[in-house]
Amino acid sequence: GGTAAAIGSVGLPLPALLAPVTALVEIVAGAALAFGFLARYAAIVLLLLTALATVLFHGFWAFEGAARHGQLIHFMKN
């Protein structure tokens, strides 16, 4: 529920569907990477998912002051 609410807060459509689909992609791609099954493709999928989530959820450029600094830290961490 909380993840779907966060997805909805940035304006993405169908947050109740995107939350479990994203979790499934993370689990499947992570397992593929861990077991070496199509590891290059799994790594690319995880890279794209992380980059997209970083830009959508940690847009430091839209904040001021301490909030901007906090979002910048999260952006750079990802």
Short mmCIF file of C-alpha atoms in Angstrom, two decimals:
data_model
loop_
_atom_site.label_atom_id
_atom_site.label_comp_id
_atom_site.label_asym_id
_atom_site.label_seq_id
_atom_site.Cartn_x
_atom_site.Cartn_y
_atom_site.Cartn_z
CA GLY A 1 0.00 0.00 0.00
CA GLY A 2 2.71 2.47 0.92
CA THR A 3 4.71 1.71 -2.20
CA ALA A 4 1.66 2.14 -4.40
CA ALA A 5 0.95 5.48 -2.69
CA ALA A 6 4.52 6.63 -3.35
CA ILE A 7 4.24 5.60 -7.00
CA GLY A 8 0.96 7.46 -7.30
CA SER A 9 2.41 10.56 -5.66
CA VAL A 10 4.75 11.15 -8.60
CA GLY A 11 1.91 10.86 -11.08
CA LEU A 12 2.57 7.44 -12.54
CA PRO A 13 -0.53 5.62 -13.78
CA LEU A 14 -1.91 2.45 -12.16
CA PRO A 15 0.19 2.54 -8.97
CA ALA A 16 -1.60 -0.51 -7.53
CA LEU A 17 -0.41 -2.51 -10.55
CA LEU A 18 3.05 -0.97 -10.88
CA ALA A 19 4.06 -1.74 -7.29
CA PRO A 20 3.80 -5.56 -7.51
CA VAL A 21 5.09 -5.62 -11.10
CA THR A 22 8.16 -3.66 -10.04
CA ALA A 23 8.73 -5.97 -7.08
CA LEU A 24 8.44 -9.00 -9.35
CA VAL A 25 10.93 -7.53 -11.82
CA GLU A 26 13.37 -6.83 -8.98
CA ILE A 27 13.05 -10.36 -7.62
CA VAL A 28 13.31 -12.13 -10.97
CA ALA A 29 16.15 -9.97 -12.30
CA GLY A 30 17.99 -10.19 -8.98
CA ALA A 31 17.69 -13.98 -8.92
CA ALA A 32 18.80 -14.19 -12.55
CA LEU A 33 21.81 -12.07 -11.74
CA ALA A 34 22.64 -14.10 -8.62
CA PHE A 35 22.43 -17.40 -10.51
CA GLY A 36 24.15 -16.15 -13.64
CA PHE A 37 21.13 -16.75 -15.87
CA LEU A 38 21.10 -14.08 -18.58
CA ALA A 39 23.10 -12.02 -16.12
CA ARG A 40 23.95 -9.22 -18.54
CA TYR A 41 20.29 -8.63 -19.40
CA ALA A 42 19.24 -8.87 -15.76
CA ALA A 43 21.88 -6.30 -14.82
CA ILE A 44 20.69 -3.95 -17.57
CA VAL A 45 17.07 -4.28 -16.40
CA LEU A 46 18.08 -3.51 -12.80
CA LEU A 47 20.24 -0.59 -13.94
CA LEU A 48 17.38 0.94 -15.93
CA LEU A 49 14.90 0.37 -13.10
CA THR A 50 17.22 2.02 -10.57
CA ALA A 51 17.95 4.97 -12.88
CA LEU A 52 14.26 5.53 -13.57
CA ALA A 53 13.32 5.28 -9.89
CA THR A 54 16.14 7.66 -8.95
CA VAL A 55 15.03 10.34 -11.39
CA LEU A 56 11.33 9.97 -10.55
CA PHE A 57 11.55 9.77 -6.77
CA HIS A 58 14.64 11.80 -5.85
CA GLY A 59 14.30 14.91 -8.01
CA PHE A 60 16.48 17.14 -5.83
CA TRP A 61 16.15 19.99 -8.34
CA ALA A 62 12.53 20.52 -7.23
CA PHE A 63 13.40 21.13 -3.55
CA GLU A 64 14.99 23.89 -1.49
CA GLY A 65 17.26 23.92 1.56
CA ALA A 66 17.60 20.82 3.71
CA ALA A 67 15.04 18.87 1.69
CA ARG A 68 17.08 19.48 -1.45
CA HIS A 69 20.24 18.27 0.28
CA GLY A 70 18.48 15.13 1.53
CA GLN A 71 17.12 14.31 -1.92
CA LEU A 72 20.54 14.96 -3.48
CA ILE A 73 22.09 12.46 -1.06
CA HIS A 74 19.50 9.83 -2.03
CA PHE A 75 19.93 10.63 -5.72
CA MET A 76 23.71 10.22 -5.56
CA LYS A 77 23.42 7.10 -3.39
CA ASN A 78 21.35 5.34 -6.01
#
